Amino acid sequence: NAGVMQNPRHLVRRRGQEARLRCSPMKGHSHVYWYRQLPEEGLKFMVYLQKENIIDESGMPKERFSAEFPKEGPSILRIQQVVRGDSAAYFCASSPRTVQDNEQFFGPGTRLTVL
Amino acid sequence: GENVEQHPSTLSVQEGDSAVIKCTYSDSASNYFPWYKQELGKRPQLIIDIRSNVGEKKDQRIAVTLNKTAKHFSLHITETQPEDSAVYFCAAPPANDYKLSFGAGTTVTVRA
């Protein structure tokens, strides 16, 4: 049973370009969460999605950032017109159910570097 | 929202000794408290969690204790080994919520 998968693992973009980060949840999991980790800091919640629905995007900047989880295919976190401050590790996690005490399992992360 | 504070930020222990990391949380209705271990450049891995209906949980050399009255929970690692060296994060979701609020992390170094 494959774990949470993310690609690419490393992404380099120049300022002003777009970054697309992909996340495939564990088999049987329909809930996806995106977190951002700045260097030597903890993880900060960005957005929570279920298939075809954004449930909570309270942690995601309102401009330049968007997320989706289509009926078919991976969840995508999209960052438009990247700036140096977007450089971070972006992790997604998945869980099998929606109750509060659900276990979240993390993918390997995408390390975004903005030049 | 939930505010989680974690101490200490760094911890150096001699191999074989115990390590203890403490976290406090703000939402008294929170009822799930996971601990994650993150090695350099790797993903956070869930190592143990505890729900509010128990006060302690143990898994081999790792244990977690929960004090709901004081709103704090702790991770205990006994007989530490070099492979325990990593950053450890505590987390908690706010009541009736699902997104995890993480502590700032504790860098544990086990000296051989």
GROMACS .gro file of C-alpha atoms in nm:
model
  227
    1ASN     CA    1   0.000   0.000   0.000
    2ALA     CA    2   0.181   0.308  -0.122
    3GLY     CA    3   0.196   0.602   0.112
    4VAL     CA    4   0.119   0.964   0.033
    5MET     CA    5   0.302   1.065  -0.282
    6GLN     CA    6   0.414   1.410  -0.384
    7ASN     CA    7   0.585   1.541  -0.692
    8PRO     CA    8   0.806   1.698  -0.779
    9ARG     CA    9   1.031   1.648  -0.478
   10HIS     CA   10   1.232   1.958  -0.566
   11LEU     CA   11   1.117   2.254  -0.770
   12VAL     CA   12   1.314   2.561  -0.869
   13ARG     CA   13   1.134   2.864  -1.005
   14ARG     CA   14   1.231   3.219  -1.086
   15ARG     CA   15   1.037   3.508  -0.940
   16GLY     CA   16   0.713   3.560  -1.129
   17GLN     CA   17   0.680   3.203  -1.253
   18GLU     CA   18   0.413   2.954  -1.150
   19ALA     CA   19   0.464   2.653  -0.927
   20ARG     CA   20   0.242   2.345  -0.936
   21LEU     CA   21   0.272   2.090  -0.659
   22ARG     CA   22   0.095   1.755  -0.675
   23CYS     CA   23  -0.022   1.521  -0.403
   24SER     CA   24  -0.174   1.174  -0.431
   25PRO     CA   25  -0.325   1.057  -0.102
   26MET     CA   26  -0.292   0.710   0.039
   27LYS     CA   27  -0.523   0.452  -0.110
   28GLY     CA   28  -0.860   0.474   0.059
   29HIS     CA   29  -0.803   0.828   0.185
   30SER     CA   30  -1.028   1.101   0.053
   31HIS     CA   31  -0.915   1.390   0.273
   32VAL     CA   32  -0.609   1.597   0.184
   33TYR     CA   33  -0.434   1.869   0.384
   34TRP     CA   34  -0.155   2.099   0.270
   35TYR     CA   35   0.101   2.239   0.514
   36ARG     CA   36   0.395   2.472   0.461
   37GLN     CA   37   0.723   2.447   0.650
   38LEU     CA   38   0.968   2.735   0.640
   39PRO     CA   39   1.334   2.654   0.710
   40GLU     CA   40   1.387   2.546   1.071
   41GLU     CA   41   1.024   2.611   1.161
   42GLY     CA   42   0.715   2.406   1.232
   43LEU     CA   43   0.440   2.318   0.991
   44LYS     CA   44   0.161   2.564   0.922
   45PHE     CA   45  -0.179   2.456   0.795
   46MET     CA   46  -0.280   2.595   0.458
   47VAL     CA   47  -0.585   2.418   0.317
   48TYR     CA   48  -0.806   2.111   0.365
   49LEU     CA   49  -0.981   1.947   0.071
   50GLN     CA   50  -1.204   1.657  -0.005
   51LYS     CA   51  -1.278   1.535  -0.355
   52GLU     CA   52  -1.404   1.833  -0.559
   53ASN     CA   53  -1.447   2.046  -0.246
   54ILE     CA   54  -1.237   2.297  -0.055
   55ILE     CA   55  -1.341   2.254   0.306
   56ASP     CA   56  -1.112   2.502   0.479
   57GLU     CA   57  -0.864   2.739   0.317
   58SER     CA   58  -0.816   2.965   0.617
   59GLY     CA   59  -0.439   2.914   0.623
   60MET     CA   60  -0.379   2.986   0.259
   61PRO     CA   61  -0.287   3.335   0.135
   62LYS     CA   62  -0.580   3.481  -0.055
   63GLU     CA   63  -0.368   3.600  -0.342
   64ARG     CA   64  -0.155   3.388  -0.576
   65PHE     CA   65  -0.235   3.058  -0.399
   66SER     CA   66  -0.504   2.810  -0.499
   67ALA     CA   67  -0.572   2.443  -0.441
   68GLU     CA   68  -0.790   2.178  -0.594
   69PHE     CA   69  -0.867   1.809  -0.554
   70PRO     CA   70  -1.050   1.694  -0.866
   71LYS     CA   71  -1.266   1.386  -0.894
   72GLU     CA   72  -0.989   1.215  -1.084
   73GLY     CA   73  -0.620   1.271  -1.027
   74PRO     CA   74  -0.404   1.424  -0.758
   75SER     CA   75  -0.459   1.729  -0.545
   76ILE     CA   76  -0.276   2.032  -0.679
   77LEU     CA   77  -0.142   2.334  -0.493
   78ARG     CA   78  -0.077   2.617  -0.734
   79ILE     CA   79   0.130   2.925  -0.660
   80GLN     CA   80   0.121   3.199  -0.919
   81GLN     CA   81   0.385   3.470  -0.962
   82VAL     CA   82   0.613   3.317  -0.701
   83VAL     CA   83   0.825   3.539  -0.477
   84ARG     CA   84   1.134   3.453  -0.272
   85GLY     CA   85   0.924   3.429   0.042
   86ASP     CA   86   0.740   3.131  -0.108
   87SER     CA   87   1.057   2.923  -0.077
   88ALA     CA   88   0.967   2.645   0.166
   89ALA     CA   89   0.886   2.278   0.195
   90TYR     CA   90   0.524   2.204   0.112
   91PHE     CA   91   0.384   1.887   0.263
   92CYS     CA   92   0.053   1.725   0.201
   93ALA     CA   93  -0.110   1.480   0.436
   94SER     CA   94  -0.408   1.252   0.396
   95SER     CA   95  -0.654   1.085   0.628
   96PRO     CA   96  -0.929   0.830   0.582
   97ARG     CA   97  -1.208   1.006   0.764
   98THR     CA   98  -1.321   1.342   0.879
   99VAL     CA   99  -1.359   1.308   1.253
  100GLN     CA  100  -1.141   1.531   1.464
  101ASP     CA  101  -0.909   1.261   1.588
  102ASN     CA  102  -0.812   1.140   1.245
  103GLU     CA  103  -0.456   1.033   1.187
  104GLN     CA  104  -0.282   1.235   0.920
  105PHE     CA  105  -0.002   1.075   0.720
  106PHE     CA  106   0.245   1.296   0.541
  107GLY     CA  107   0.401   1.278   0.199
  108PRO     CA  108   0.773   1.338   0.135
  109GLY     CA  109   0.718   1.705   0.056
  110THR     CA  110   0.806   1.935  -0.231
  111ARG     CA  111   1.092   2.170  -0.165
  112LEU     CA  112   1.031   2.490  -0.357
  113THR     CA  113   1.319   2.726  -0.420
  114VAL     CA  114   1.248   3.064  -0.574
  115LEU     CA  115   1.548   3.232  -0.730
  116GLY     CA  116  -0.779   2.865   1.707
  117GLU     CA  117  -0.546   2.628   1.886
  118ASN     CA  118  -0.213   2.758   2.018
  119VAL     CA  119   0.049   2.491   2.083
  120GLU     CA  120   0.375   2.570   2.260
  121GLN     CA  121   0.663   2.325   2.276
  122HIS     CA  122   0.970   2.310   2.499
  123PRO     CA  123   1.263   2.280   2.486
  124SER     CA  124   1.362   2.388   2.138
  125THR     CA  125   1.681   2.181   2.154
  126LEU     CA  126   1.770   1.881   2.366
  127SER     CA  127   2.101   1.697   2.384
  128VAL     CA  128   2.115   1.367   2.572
  129GLN     CA  129   2.369   1.094   2.626
  130GLU     CA  130   2.292   0.766   2.455
  131GLY     CA  131   2.092   0.550   2.693
  132ASP     CA  132   1.945   0.843   2.885
  133SER     CA  133   1.584   0.960   2.864
  134ALA     CA  134   1.447   1.256   2.671
  135VAL     CA  135   1.132   1.447   2.762
  136ILE     CA  136   0.955   1.704   2.547
  137LYS     CA  137   0.659   1.905   2.676
  138CYS     CA  138   0.376   2.081   2.497
  139THR     CA  139   0.092   2.297   2.615
  140TYR     CA  140  -0.226   2.376   2.426
  141SER     CA  141  -0.493   2.641   2.460
  142ASP     CA  142  -0.823   2.481   2.357
  143SER     CA  143  -0.954   2.282   2.652
  144ALA     CA  144  -1.190   2.091   2.423
  145SER     CA  145  -0.909   1.946   2.208
  146ASN     CA  146  -0.909   1.568   2.231
  147TYR     CA  147  -0.636   1.436   2.000
  148PHE     CA  148  -0.262   1.484   2.042
  149PRO     CA  149  -0.018   1.334   1.792
  150TRP     CA  150   0.361   1.342   1.792
  151TYR     CA  151   0.564   1.349   1.474
  152LYS     CA  152   0.933   1.276   1.415
  153GLN     CA  153   1.109   1.447   1.126
  154GLU     CA  154   1.458   1.352   1.018
  155LEU     CA  155   1.658   1.599   0.814
  156GLY     CA  156   1.508   1.641   0.470
  157LYS     CA  157   1.239   1.381   0.533
  158ARG     CA  158   0.866   1.379   0.592
  159PRO     CA  159   0.709   1.412   0.938
  160GLN     CA  160   0.625   1.063   1.060
  161LEU     CA  161   0.355   0.991   1.314
  162ILE     CA  162   0.522   0.805   1.600
  163ILE     CA  163   0.254   0.804   1.866
  164ASP     CA  164  -0.071   0.976   1.950
  165ILE     CA  165  -0.307   0.996   2.243
  166ARG     CA  166  -0.674   1.069   2.275
  167SER     CA  167  -0.828   1.252   2.566
  168ASN     CA  168  -0.995   0.949   2.717
  169VAL     CA  169  -0.660   0.814   2.840
  170GLY     CA  170  -0.382   0.968   3.044
  171GLU     CA  171  -0.088   0.768   2.914
  172LYS     CA  172   0.008   0.556   2.617
  173LYS     CA  173   0.323   0.359   2.560
  174ASP     CA  174   0.483   0.199   2.256
  175GLN     CA  175   0.815   0.030   2.329
  176ARG     CA  176   1.062   0.308   2.420
  177ILE     CA  177   0.817   0.590   2.350
  178ALA     CA  178   0.541   0.709   2.579
  179VAL     CA  179   0.306   1.005   2.584
  180THR     CA  180   0.128   1.145   2.887
  181LEU     CA  181  -0.167   1.382   2.888
  182ASN     CA  182  -0.287   1.615   3.161
  183LYS     CA  183  -0.615   1.764   3.046
  184THR     CA  184  -0.660   1.977   3.356
  185ALA     CA  185  -0.329   2.152   3.301
  186LYS     CA  186  -0.363   2.133   2.921
  187HIS     CA  187  -0.027   1.981   2.858
  188PHE     CA  188   0.110   1.661   2.712
  189SER     CA  189   0.460   1.518   2.701
  190LEU     CA  190   0.668   1.279   2.494
  191HIS     CA  191   0.907   1.049   2.678
  192ILE     CA  192   1.181   0.857   2.500
  193THR     CA  193   1.369   0.606   2.715
  194GLU     CA  194   1.703   0.438   2.646
  195THR     CA  195   1.776   0.683   2.368
  196GLN     CA  196   1.973   0.568   2.065
  197PRO     CA  197   2.154   0.765   1.793
  198GLU     CA  198   1.868   0.698   1.551
  199ASP     CA  199   1.638   0.892   1.782
  200SER     CA  200   1.819   1.210   1.675
  201ALA     CA  201   1.561   1.417   1.483
  202VAL     CA  202   1.318   1.704   1.519
  203TYR     CA  203   1.005   1.616   1.712
  204PHE     CA  204   0.678   1.804   1.672
  205CYS     CA  205   0.370   1.793   1.890
  206ALA     CA  206   0.034   1.890   1.744
  207ALA     CA  207  -0.330   1.933   1.832
  208PRO     CA  208  -0.644   2.017   1.638
  209PRO     CA  209  -0.885   2.272   1.783
  210ALA     CA  210  -1.213   2.139   1.914
  211ASN     CA  211  -1.448   2.023   1.639
  212ASP     CA  212  -1.175   2.083   1.383
  213TYR     CA  213  -0.928   1.877   1.190
  214LYS     CA  214  -0.639   2.095   1.088
  215LEU     CA  215  -0.337   2.036   1.308
  216SER     CA  216  -0.166   2.318   1.494
  217PHE     CA  217   0.198   2.224   1.540
  218GLY     CA  218   0.448   2.318   1.804
  219ALA     CA  219   0.769   2.482   1.689
  220GLY     CA  220   0.964   2.157   1.721
  221THR     CA  221   1.238   2.015   1.942
  222THR     CA  222   1.572   1.917   1.792
  223VAL     CA  223   1.691   1.610   1.978
  224THR     CA  224   2.055   1.508   1.955
  225VAL     CA  225   2.164   1.178   2.106
  226ARG     CA  226   2.537   1.175   2.184
  227ALA     CA  227   2.713   0.842   2.141
   0.00000   0.00000   0.00000
